[in-house]
Amino acid sequence: MPPADNARFLIEASKARSKQARERAEAAVKAAARRSERPTVVGIASAAGVSRSWLYTQTDLVTAINQLQQRAPAPHRSPRHAASDASLKRRLEIALDRNRRLRDQVADLTRKLETAHGELRRLRTFSGVSSSG
């Protein structure tokens, strides 16, 4: 008896998954249209539970997302939330100080490691001389 041809069921399941993905993506685009934030393909794909690559194959949805991006202003920092020059300078000073301390620590550890390697070499040489003599 030949094996059953289940291809029809696989095709139907694939179509159903595709239809559900499409519906979720459309709903995510509509939800983004109701919000004031700037939508992205990544955000829509995530909200819909679909891959970005699949979403990019849906040219009408990508066009709708692009139109929403044109409508919504780009996010920007308000002046009161931007870091001040003094704050940035202080953070830079802290980072430079930390880098200096880490360089000193690395140099110290390098010296200790060199000393330990020298001691190991001395001990191996000493062991080799005494065992052969």
GROMACS .gro file of N, CA, C and O in nm:
model
  532
    1MET      N    1   0.084  -0.117   0.000
    1MET     CA    2   0.000   0.000   0.000
    1MET      C    3   0.089   0.124   0.000
    1MET      O    4   0.177   0.138   0.085
    2PRO      N    5   0.068   0.218  -0.092
    2PRO     CA    6   0.152   0.337  -0.099
    2PRO      C    7   0.125   0.429   0.020
    2PRO      O    8   0.017   0.428   0.077
    3PRO      N    9   0.228   0.508   0.058
    3PRO     CA   10   0.208   0.600   0.171
    3PRO      C   11   0.102   0.705   0.137
    3PRO      O   12   0.082   0.741   0.022
    4ALA      N   13   0.036   0.751   0.241
    4ALA     CA   14  -0.070   0.851   0.223
    4ALA      C   15  -0.008   0.982   0.178
    4ALA      O   16   0.102   1.019   0.219
    5ASP      N   17  -0.079   1.052   0.092
    5ASP     CA   18  -0.033   1.182   0.044
    5ASP      C   19  -0.087   1.290   0.139
    5ASP      O   20  -0.202   1.328   0.133
    6ASN      N   21   0.002   1.335   0.228
    6ASN     CA   22  -0.037   1.436   0.328
    6ASN      C   23   0.001   1.577   0.286
    6ASN      O   24  -0.009   1.670   0.365
    7ALA      N   25   0.046   1.594   0.164
    7ALA     CA   26   0.091   1.725   0.118
    7ALA      C   27  -0.020   1.829   0.130
    7ALA      O   28   0.006   1.944   0.165
    8ARG      N   29  -0.143   1.787   0.103
    8ARG     CA   30  -0.256   1.880   0.111
    8ARG      C   31  -0.267   1.940   0.252
    8ARG      O   32  -0.289   2.060   0.268
    9PHE      N   33  -0.249   1.857   0.352
    9PHE     CA   34  -0.259   1.905   0.490
    9PHE      C   35  -0.145   2.001   0.524
    9PHE      O   36  -0.163   2.099   0.595
   10LEU      N   37  -0.025   1.969   0.476
   10LEU     CA   38   0.089   2.057   0.499
   10LEU      C   39   0.068   2.192   0.432
   10LEU      O   40   0.099   2.297   0.490
   11ILE      N   41   0.015   2.191   0.311
   11ILE     CA   42  -0.011   2.316   0.239
   11ILE      C   43  -0.115   2.398   0.312
   11ILE      O   44  -0.101   2.520   0.329
   12GLU      N   45  -0.221   2.332   0.359
   12GLU     CA   46  -0.326   2.404   0.433
   12GLU      C   47  -0.272   2.464   0.562
   12GLU      O   48  -0.303   2.578   0.597
   13ALA      N   49  -0.190   2.389   0.633
   13ALA     CA   50  -0.132   2.439   0.758
   13ALA      C   51  -0.040   2.557   0.730
   13ALA      O   52  -0.040   2.657   0.805
   14SER      N   53   0.038   2.549   0.624
   14SER     CA   54   0.127   2.659   0.587
   14SER      C   55   0.048   2.784   0.553
   14SER      O   56   0.084   2.895   0.594
   15LYS      N   57  -0.058   2.768   0.477
   15LYS     CA   58  -0.143   2.883   0.442
   15LYS      C   59  -0.206   2.944   0.567
   15LYS      O   60  -0.215   3.067   0.579
   16ALA      N   61  -0.248   2.860   0.659
   16ALA     CA   62  -0.311   2.910   0.782
   16ALA      C   63  -0.209   2.988   0.866
   16ALA      O   64  -0.240   3.096   0.918
   17ARG      N   65  -0.085   2.935   0.877
   17ARG     CA   66   0.019   3.006   0.952
   17ARG      C   67   0.051   3.140   0.886
   17ARG      O   68   0.068   3.242   0.954
   18SER      N   69   0.058   3.140   0.755
   18SER     CA   70   0.088   3.263   0.682
   18SER      C   71  -0.024   3.365   0.703
   18SER      O   72   0.002   3.484   0.724
   19LYS      N   73  -0.147   3.320   0.697
   19LYS     CA   74  -0.262   3.409   0.717
   19LYS      C   75  -0.261   3.468   0.858
   19LYS      O   76  -0.283   3.587   0.878
   20GLN      N   77  -0.230   3.384   0.957
   20GLN     CA   78  -0.226   3.431   1.096
   20GLN      C   79  -0.112   3.532   1.115
   20GLN      O   80  -0.130   3.633   1.184
   21ALA      N   81   0.002   3.506   1.055
   21ALA     CA   82   0.114   3.599   1.065
   21ALA      C   83   0.077   3.732   1.002
   21ALA      O   84   0.106   3.839   1.057
   22ARG      N   85   0.011   3.726   0.888
   22ARG     CA   86  -0.031   3.848   0.819
   22ARG      C   87  -0.128   3.927   0.907
   22ARG      O   88  -0.116   4.050   0.919
   23GLU      N   89  -0.224   3.858   0.967
   23GLU     CA   90  -0.322   3.926   1.053
   23GLU      C   91  -0.255   3.991   1.174
   23GLU      O   92  -0.287   4.103   1.212
   24ARG      N   93  -0.158   3.921   1.235
   24ARG     CA   94  -0.087   3.977   1.350
   24ARG      C   95  -0.007   4.100   1.309
   24ARG      O   96  -0.002   4.200   1.381
   25ALA      N   97   0.057   4.092   1.193
   25ALA     CA   98   0.137   4.205   1.145
   25ALA      C   99   0.049   4.325   1.114
   25ALA      O  100   0.082   4.438   1.148
   26GLU      N  101  -0.065   4.301   1.050
   26GLU     CA  102  -0.158   4.411   1.021
   26GLU      C  103  -0.208   4.475   1.150
   26GLU      O  104  -0.217   4.598   1.160
   27ALA      N  105  -0.239   4.393   1.250
   27ALA     CA  106  -0.285   4.445   1.379
   27ALA      C  107  -0.175   4.527   1.446
   27ALA      O  108  -0.203   4.632   1.506
   28ALA      N  109  -0.050   4.482   1.435
   28ALA     CA  110   0.061   4.557   1.495
   28ALA      C  111   0.080   4.691   1.426
   28ALA      O  112   0.108   4.792   1.492
   29VAL      N  113   0.064   4.695   1.294
   29VAL     CA  114   0.076   4.822   1.221
   29VAL      C  115  -0.038   4.917   1.263
   29VAL      O  116  -0.015   5.036   1.286
   30LYS      N  117  -0.160   4.863   1.274
   30LYS     CA  118  -0.274   4.946   1.316
   30LYS      C  119  -0.253   4.999   1.458
   30LYS      O  120  -0.283   5.115   1.487
   31ALA      N  121  -0.200   4.915   1.546
   31ALA     CA  122  -0.174   4.959   1.683
   31ALA      C  123  -0.067   5.068   1.684
   31ALA      O  124  -0.078   5.166   1.759
   32ALA      N  125   0.034   5.054   1.600
   32ALA     CA  126   0.140   5.155   1.592
   32ALA      C  127   0.083   5.286   1.540
   32ALA      O  128   0.127   5.394   1.582
   33ALA      N  129  -0.013   5.278   1.450
   33ALA     CA  130  -0.074   5.400   1.395
   33ALA      C  131  -0.150   5.477   1.502
   33ALA      O  132  -0.159   5.600   1.497
   34ARG      N  133  -0.203   5.406   1.602
   34ARG     CA  134  -0.278   5.472   1.710
   34ARG      C  135  -0.186   5.537   1.813
   34ARG      O  136  -0.229   5.625   1.887
   35ARG      N  137  -0.061   5.491   1.818
   35ARG     CA  138   0.034   5.547   1.915
   35ARG      C  139   0.108   5.664   1.852
   35ARG      O  140   0.118   5.676   1.731
   36SER      N  141   0.163   5.747   1.936
   36SER     CA  142   0.234   5.865   1.886
   36SER      C  143   0.382   5.836   1.862
   36SER      O  144   0.452   5.919   1.807
   37GLU      N  145   0.432   5.721   1.904
   37GLU     CA  146   0.575   5.692   1.887
   37GLU      C  147   0.605   5.651   1.744
   37GLU      O  148   0.518   5.613   1.668
   38ARG      N  149   0.730   5.658   1.711
   38ARG     CA  150   0.776   5.628   1.575
   38ARG      C  151   0.794   5.477   1.561
   38ARG      O  152   0.879   5.418   1.627
   39PRO      N  153   0.718   5.411   1.472
   39PRO     CA  154   0.729   5.266   1.458
   39PRO      C  155   0.851   5.226   1.377
   39PRO      O  156   0.902   5.304   1.297
   40THR      N  157   0.898   5.104   1.400
   40THR     CA  158   1.009   5.049   1.323
   40THR      C  159   0.970   4.910   1.274
   40THR      O  160   0.880   4.847   1.332
   41VAL      N  161   1.037   4.863   1.174
   41VAL     CA  162   1.011   4.728   1.124
   41VAL      C  163   1.043   4.627   1.234
   41VAL      O  164   0.968   4.532   1.256
   42VAL      N  165   1.151   4.652   1.306
   42VAL     CA  166   1.188   4.561   1.415
   42VAL      C  167   1.078   4.557   1.521
   42VAL      O  168   1.040   4.450   1.568
   43GLY      N  169   1.028   4.674   1.559
   43GLY     CA  170   0.923   4.680   1.660
   43GLY      C  171   0.794   4.613   1.616
   43GLY      O  172   0.730   4.540   1.692
   44ILE      N  173   0.756   4.636   1.491
   44ILE     CA  174   0.635   4.574   1.438
   44ILE      C  175   0.652   4.423   1.431
   44ILE      O  176   0.562   4.347   1.470
   45ALA      N  177   0.765   4.377   1.382
   45ALA     CA  178   0.791   4.233   1.372
   45ALA      C  179   0.786   4.169   1.510
   45ALA      O  180   0.727   4.062   1.528
   46SER      N  181   0.846   4.236   1.607
   46SER     CA  182   0.846   4.183   1.743
   46SER      C  183   0.705   4.177   1.800
   46SER      O  184   0.665   4.077   1.859
   47ALA      N  185   0.630   4.284   1.782
   47ALA     CA  186   0.494   4.289   1.834
   47ALA      C  187   0.405   4.184   1.768
   47ALA      O  188   0.316   4.127   1.833
   48ALA      N  189   0.429   4.157   1.641
   48ALA     CA  190   0.346   4.061   1.568
   48ALA      C  191   0.395   3.918   1.583
   48ALA      O  192   0.325   3.824   1.545
   49GLY      N  193   0.515   3.901   1.635
   49GLY     CA  194   0.570   3.766   1.648
   49GLY      C  195   0.609   3.706   1.514
   49GLY      O  196   0.594   3.587   1.492
   50VAL      N  197   0.658   3.792   1.425
   50VAL     CA  198   0.703   3.746   1.293
   50VAL      C  199   0.848   3.788   1.274
   50VAL      O  200   0.899   3.873   1.347
   51SER      N  201   0.913   3.729   1.176
   51SER     CA  202   1.052   3.766   1.151
   51SER      C  203   1.058   3.894   1.068
   51SER      O  204   0.966   3.925   0.991
   52ARG      N  205   1.167   3.967   1.084
   52ARG     CA  206   1.186   4.087   1.003
   52ARG      C  207   1.194   4.052   0.856
   52ARG      O  208   1.140   4.122   0.771
   53SER      N  209   1.263   3.943   0.826
   53SER     CA  210   1.277   3.905   0.685
   53SER      C  211   1.141   3.877   0.622
   53SER      O  212   1.116   3.915   0.508
   54TRP      N  213   1.052   3.811   0.695
   54TRP     CA  214   0.918   3.787   0.643
   54TRP      C  215   0.845   3.919   0.624
   54TRP      O  216   0.780   3.942   0.523
   55LEU      N  217   0.856   4.007   0.724
   55LEU     CA  218   0.786   4.135   0.716
   55LEU      C  219   0.833   4.216   0.596
   55LEU      O  220   0.754   4.280   0.528
   56TYR      N  221   0.963   4.211   0.567
   56TYR     CA  222   1.015   4.284   0.452
   56TYR      C  223   0.959   4.230   0.319
   56TYR      O  224   0.960   4.300   0.219
   57THR      N  225   0.911   4.106   0.317
   57THR     CA  226   0.851   4.053   0.194
   57THR      C  227   0.708   4.105   0.174
   57THR      O  228   0.653   4.091   0.065
   58GLN      N  229   0.652   4.165   0.277
   58GLN     CA  230   0.516   4.220   0.270
   58GLN      C  231   0.527   4.369   0.238
   58GLN      O  232   0.522   4.454   0.326
   59THR      N  233   0.543   4.398   0.111
   59THR     CA  234   0.575   4.536   0.070
   59THR      C  235   0.469   4.636   0.112
   59THR      O  236   0.503   4.749   0.148
   60ASP      N  237   0.343   4.596   0.113
   60ASP     CA  238   0.240   4.692   0.154
   60ASP      C  239   0.251   4.726   0.302
   60ASP      O  240   0.230   4.841   0.342
   61LEU      N  241   0.289   4.629   0.385
   61LEU     CA  242   0.305   4.657   0.528
   61LEU      C  243   0.429   4.744   0.551
   61LEU      O  244   0.426   4.835   0.635
   62VAL      N  245   0.536   4.717   0.478
   62VAL     CA  246   0.658   4.799   0.491
   62VAL      C  247   0.627   4.942   0.447
   62VAL      O  248   0.671   5.038   0.511
   63THR      N  249   0.550   4.957   0.340
   63THR     CA  250   0.510   5.090   0.294
   63THR      C  251   0.428   5.161   0.402
   63THR      O  252   0.450   5.280   0.429
   64ALA      N  253   0.336   5.089   0.465
   64ALA     CA  254   0.255   5.148   0.571
   64ALA      C  255   0.342   5.192   0.689
   64ALA      O  256   0.322   5.299   0.747
   65ILE      N  257   0.441   5.109   0.724
   65ILE     CA  258   0.532   5.144   0.834
   65ILE      C  259   0.612   5.268   0.797
   65ILE      O  260   0.627   5.360   0.879
   66ASN      N  261   0.661   5.273   0.674
   66ASN     CA  262   0.736   5.391   0.629
   66ASN      C  263   0.651   5.517   0.634
   66ASN      O  264   0.699   5.624   0.671
   67GLN      N  265   0.525   5.505   0.596
   67GLN     CA  266   0.435   5.621   0.601
   67GLN      C  267   0.413   5.667   0.746
   67GLN      O  268   0.409   5.786   0.774
   68LEU      N  269   0.400   5.570   0.836
   68LEU     CA  270   0.385   5.605   0.978
   68LEU      C  271   0.511   5.673   1.031
   68LEU      O  272   0.505   5.764   1.113
   69GLN      N  273   0.626   5.627   0.983
   69GLN     CA  274   0.752   5.690   1.026
   69GLN      C  275   0.760   5.834   0.978
   69GLN      O  276   0.812   5.920   1.049
   70GLN      N  277   0.710   5.860   0.861
   70GLN     CA  278   0.711   5.997   0.808
   70GLN      C  279   0.618   6.086   0.888
   70GLN      O  280   0.644   6.203   0.910
   71ARG      N  281   0.508   6.029   0.933
   71ARG     CA  282   0.409   6.104   1.010
   71ARG      C  283   0.459   6.136   1.151
   71ARG      O  284   0.445   6.246   1.200
   72ALA      N  285   0.520   6.037   1.213
   72ALA     CA  286   0.563   6.053   1.351
   72ALA      C  287   0.698   6.124   1.355
   72ALA      O  288   0.787   6.092   1.278
   73PRO      N  289   0.712   6.220   1.443
   73PRO     CA  290   0.842   6.287   1.454
   73PRO      C  291   0.947   6.191   1.508
   73PRO      O  292   0.917   6.101   1.585
   74ALA      N  293   1.069   6.212   1.464
   74ALA     CA  294   1.180   6.130   1.512
   74ALA      C  295   1.201   6.157   1.660
   74ALA      O  296   1.188   6.270   1.706
   75PRO      N  297   1.231   6.053   1.736
   75PRO     CA  298   1.255   6.076   1.878
   75PRO      C  299   1.379   6.162   1.898
   75PRO      O  300   1.476   6.152   1.826
   76HIS      N  301   1.373   6.249   1.996
   76HIS     CA  302   1.488   6.334   2.026
   76HIS      C  303   1.493   6.358   2.176
   76HIS      O  304   1.395   6.344   2.246
   77ARG      N  305   1.608   6.394   2.220
   77ARG     CA  306   1.626   6.422   2.363
   77ARG      C  307   1.591   6.568   2.388
   77ARG      O  308   1.631   6.655   2.313
   78SER      N  309   1.521   6.588   2.493
   78SER     CA  310   1.493   6.726   2.530
   78SER      C  311   1.619   6.784   2.595
   78SER      O  312   1.699   6.711   2.652
   79PRO      N  313   1.638   6.912   2.587
   79PRO     CA  314   1.759   6.973   2.644
   79PRO      C  315   1.777   6.941   2.792
   79PRO      O  316   1.888   6.926   2.839
   80ARG      N  317   1.669   6.929   2.866
   80ARG     CA  318   1.685   6.904   3.010
   80ARG      C  319   1.731   6.761   3.038
   80ARG      O  320   1.780   6.733   3.145
   81HIS      N  321   1.717   6.670   2.942
   81HIS     CA  322   1.763   6.533   2.961
   81HIS      C  323   1.901   6.509   2.902
   81HIS      O  324   1.962   6.407   2.928
   82ALA      N  325   1.948   6.601   2.822
   82ALA     CA  326   2.080   6.584   2.763
   82ALA      C  327   2.187   6.605   2.871
   82ALA      O  328   2.171   6.687   2.961
   83ALA      N  329   2.294   6.530   2.860
   83ALA     CA  330   2.402   6.542   2.956
   83ALA      C  331   2.472   6.677   2.937
   83ALA      O  332   2.495   6.720   2.824
   84SER      N  333   2.506   6.740   3.047
   84SER     CA  334   2.576   6.867   3.038
   84SER      C  335   2.722   6.844   3.003
   84SER      O  336   2.776   6.734   3.020
   85ASP      N  337   2.788   6.950   2.956
   85ASP     CA  338   2.931   6.939   2.925
   85ASP      C  339   3.010   6.902   3.049
   85ASP      O  340   3.103   6.821   3.043
   86ALA      N  341   2.972   6.961   3.162
   86ALA     CA  342   3.043   6.931   3.287
   86ALA      C  343   3.026   6.784   3.325
   86ALA      O  344   3.122   6.718   3.369
   87SER      N  345   2.906   6.731   3.305
   87SER     CA  346   2.880   6.591   3.337
   87SER      C  347   2.961   6.499   3.247
   87SER      O  348   3.022   6.402   3.293
   88LEU      N  349   2.962   6.530   3.118
   88LEU     CA  350   3.039   6.449   3.025
   88LEU      C  351   3.189   6.456   3.056
   88LEU      O  352   3.259   6.355   3.050
   89LYS      N  353   3.236   6.576   3.092
   89LYS     CA  354   3.378   6.592   3.125
   89LYS      C  355   3.413   6.509   3.248
   89LYS      O  356   3.516   6.443   3.252
   90ARG      N  357   3.326   6.510   3.348
   90ARG     CA  358   3.350   6.433   3.470
   90ARG      C  359   3.352   6.284   3.441
   90ARG      O  360   3.438   6.211   3.492
   91ARG      N  361   3.259   6.238   3.357
   91ARG     CA  362   3.256   6.096   3.322
   91ARG      C  363   3.382   6.057   3.246
   91ARG      O  364   3.437   5.948   3.267
   92LEU      N  365   3.431   6.145   3.161
   92LEU     CA  366   3.556   6.119   3.089
   92LEU      C  367   3.674   6.112   3.185
   92LEU      O  368   3.758   6.023   3.175
   93GLU      N  369   3.678   6.205   3.281
   93GLU     CA  370   3.787   6.204   3.380
   93GLU      C  371   3.786   6.074   3.459
   93GLU      O  372   3.891   6.014   3.484
   94ILE      N  373   3.668   6.030   3.499
   94ILE     CA  374   3.655   5.905   3.575
   94ILE      C  375   3.704   5.787   3.491
   94ILE      O  376   3.777   5.701   3.538
   95ALA      N  377   3.663   5.785   3.363
   95ALA     CA  378   3.704   5.675   3.275
   95ALA      C  379   3.854   5.676   3.253
   95ALA      O  380   3.919   5.570   3.254
   96LEU      N  381   3.913   5.794   3.234
   96LEU     CA  382   4.057   5.802   3.215
   96LEU      C  383   4.133   5.758   3.339
   96LEU      O  384   4.235   5.689   3.330
   97ASP      N  385   4.082   5.797   3.456
   97ASP     CA  386   4.145   5.755   3.581
   97ASP      C  387   4.138   5.604   3.597
   97ASP      O  388   4.235   5.539   3.635
   98ARG      N  389   4.023   5.547   3.566
   98ARG     CA  390   4.007   5.402   3.575
   98ARG      C  391   4.101   5.333   3.477
   98ARG      O  392   4.165   5.233   3.512
   99ASN      N  393   4.113   5.385   3.357
   99ASN     CA  394   4.205   5.327   3.259
   99ASN      C  395   4.349   5.331   3.310
   99ASN      O  396   4.424   5.234   3.295
  100ARG      N  397   4.388   5.443   3.371
  100ARG     CA  398   4.524   5.455   3.426
  100ARG      C  399   4.547   5.350   3.535
  100ARG      O  400   4.649   5.281   3.536
  101ARG      N  401   4.449   5.337   3.625
  101ARG     CA  402   4.463   5.238   3.733
  101ARG      C  403   4.470   5.096   3.677
  101ARG      O  404   4.548   5.013   3.724
  102LEU      N  405   4.391   5.068   3.575
  102LEU     CA  406   4.394   4.934   3.515
  102LEU      C  407   4.527   4.908   3.443
  102LEU      O  408   4.581   4.797   3.450
  103ARG      N  409   4.580   5.010   3.376
  103ARG     CA  410   4.712   4.994   3.312
  103ARG      C  411   4.819   4.965   3.417
  103ARG      O  412   4.903   4.877   3.398
  104ASP      N  413   4.815   5.037   3.529
  104ASP     CA  414   4.910   5.013   3.638
  104ASP      C  415   4.895   4.872   3.692
  104ASP      O  416   4.995   4.803   3.719
  105GLN      N  417   4.771   4.829   3.708
  105GLN     CA  418   4.746   4.695   3.760
  105GLN      C  419   4.798   4.589   3.662
  105GLN      O  420   4.861   4.490   3.704
  106VAL      N  421   4.775   4.608   3.533
  106VAL     CA  422   4.824   4.513   3.433
  106VAL      C  423   4.977   4.508   3.435
  106VAL      O  424   5.037   4.401   3.430
  107ALA      N  425   5.041   4.624   3.445
  107ALA     CA  426   5.187   4.628   3.449
  107ALA      C  427   5.238   4.554   3.572
  107ALA      O  428   5.336   4.476   3.563
  108ASP      N  429   5.174   4.575   3.687
  108ASP     CA  430   5.215   4.507   3.810
  108ASP      C  431   5.198   4.356   3.796
  108ASP      O  432   5.287   4.278   3.832
  109LEU      N  433   5.085   4.313   3.743
  109LEU     CA  434   5.061   4.170   3.727
  109LEU      C  435   5.157   4.109   3.625
  109LEU      O  436   5.201   3.995   3.641
  110THR      N  437   5.191   4.185   3.522
  110THR     CA  438   5.287   4.137   3.422
  110THR      C  439   5.423   4.115   3.487
  110THR      O  440   5.488   4.013   3.463
  111ARG      N  441   5.467   4.211   3.571
  111ARG     CA  442   5.596   4.195   3.642
  111ARG      C  443   5.592   4.071   3.731
  111ARG      O  444   5.688   3.992   3.735
  112LYS      N  445   5.483   4.052   3.804
  112LYS     CA  446   5.472   3.935   3.892
  112LYS      C  447   5.473   3.805   3.812
  112LYS      O  448   5.535   3.706   3.853
  113LEU      N  449   5.406   3.805   3.697
  113LEU     CA  450   5.404   3.685   3.613
  113LEU      C  451   5.543   3.656   3.558
  113LEU      O  452   5.587   3.540   3.555
  114GLU      N  453   5.613   3.760   3.514
  114GLU     CA  454   5.750   3.742   3.464
  114GLU      C  455   5.839   3.684   3.574
  114GLU      O  456   5.921   3.595   3.549
  115THR      N  457   5.823   3.735   3.695
  115THR     CA  458   5.902   3.685   3.808
  115THR      C  459   5.869   3.538   3.834
  115THR      O  460   5.959   3.456   3.854
  116ALA      N  461   5.742   3.504   3.830
  116ALA     CA  462   5.701   3.365   3.854
  116ALA      C  463   5.755   3.274   3.744
  116ALA      O  464   5.803   3.162   3.773
  117HIS      N  465   5.750   3.318   3.619
  117HIS     CA  466   5.806   3.237   3.510
  117HIS      C  467   5.957   3.219   3.528
  117HIS      O  468   6.010   3.109   3.504
  118GLY      N  469   6.024   3.323   3.568
  118GLY     CA  470   6.169   3.313   3.594
  118GLY      C  471   6.198   3.213   3.704
  118GLY      O  472   6.293   3.134   3.694
  119GLU      N  473   6.120   3.218   3.809
  119GLU     CA  474   6.138   3.124   3.920
  119GLU      C  475   6.112   2.981   3.876
  119GLU      O  476   6.187   2.889   3.911
  120LEU      N  477   6.007   2.961   3.797
  120LEU     CA  478   5.979   2.827   3.745
  120LEU      C  479   6.095   2.777   3.658
  120LEU      O  480   6.138   2.661   3.670
  121ARG      N  481   6.147   2.863   3.575
  121ARG     CA  482   6.259   2.824   3.488
  121ARG      C  483   6.382   2.788   3.573
  121ARG      O  484   6.452   2.691   3.547
  122ARG      N  485   6.406   2.870   3.674
  122ARG     CA  486   6.520   2.844   3.763
  122ARG      C  487   6.503   2.709   3.831
  122ARG      O  488   6.597   2.629   3.838
  123LEU      N  489   6.381   2.682   3.881
  123LEU     CA  490   6.357   2.555   3.950
  123LEU      C  491   6.369   2.436   3.855
  123LEU      O  492   6.423   2.332   3.891
  124ARG      N  493   6.321   2.452   3.734
  124ARG     CA  494   6.330   2.343   3.636
  124ARG      C  495   6.478   2.319   3.598
  124ARG      O  496   6.520   2.205   3.584
  125THR      N  497   6.550   2.427   3.580
  125THR     CA  498   6.692   2.415   3.547
  125THR      C  499   6.766   2.350   3.662
  125THR      O  500   6.850   2.261   3.643
  126PHE      N  501   6.738   2.393   3.783
  126PHE     CA  502   6.802   2.338   3.902
  126PHE      C  503   6.770   2.189   3.914
  126PHE      O  504   6.855   2.107   3.941
  127SER      N  505   6.642   2.153   3.892
  127SER     CA  506   6.599   2.011   3.900
  127SER      C  507   6.668   1.931   3.793
  127SER      O  508   6.711   1.817   3.817
  128GLY      N  509   6.681   1.986   3.675
  128GLY     CA  510   6.745   1.914   3.564
  128GLY      C  511   6.891   1.891   3.589
  128GLY      O  512   6.947   1.787   3.556
  129VAL      N  513   6.961   1.987   3.651
  129VAL     CA  514   7.105   1.976   3.677
  129VAL      C  515   7.128   1.872   3.786
  129VAL      O  516   7.215   1.787   3.774
  130SER      N  517   7.049   1.876   3.892
  130SER     CA  518   7.075   1.787   4.004
  130SER      C  519   7.037   1.642   3.971
  130SER      O  520   7.098   1.551   4.020
  131SER      N  521   6.937   1.621   3.885
  131SER     CA  522   6.895   1.483   3.856
  131SER      C  523   6.991   1.416   3.757
  131SER      O  524   7.002   1.295   3.755
  132SER      N  525   7.059   1.496   3.674
  132SER     CA  526   7.151   1.434   3.577
  132SER      C  527   7.291   1.416   3.637
  132SER      O  528   7.373   1.349   3.578
  133GLY      N  529   7.319   1.478   3.748
  133GLY     CA  530   7.454   1.476   3.804
  133GLY      C  531   7.467   1.385   3.914
  133GLY      O  532   7.515   1.295   3.952
   0.00000   0.00000   0.00000
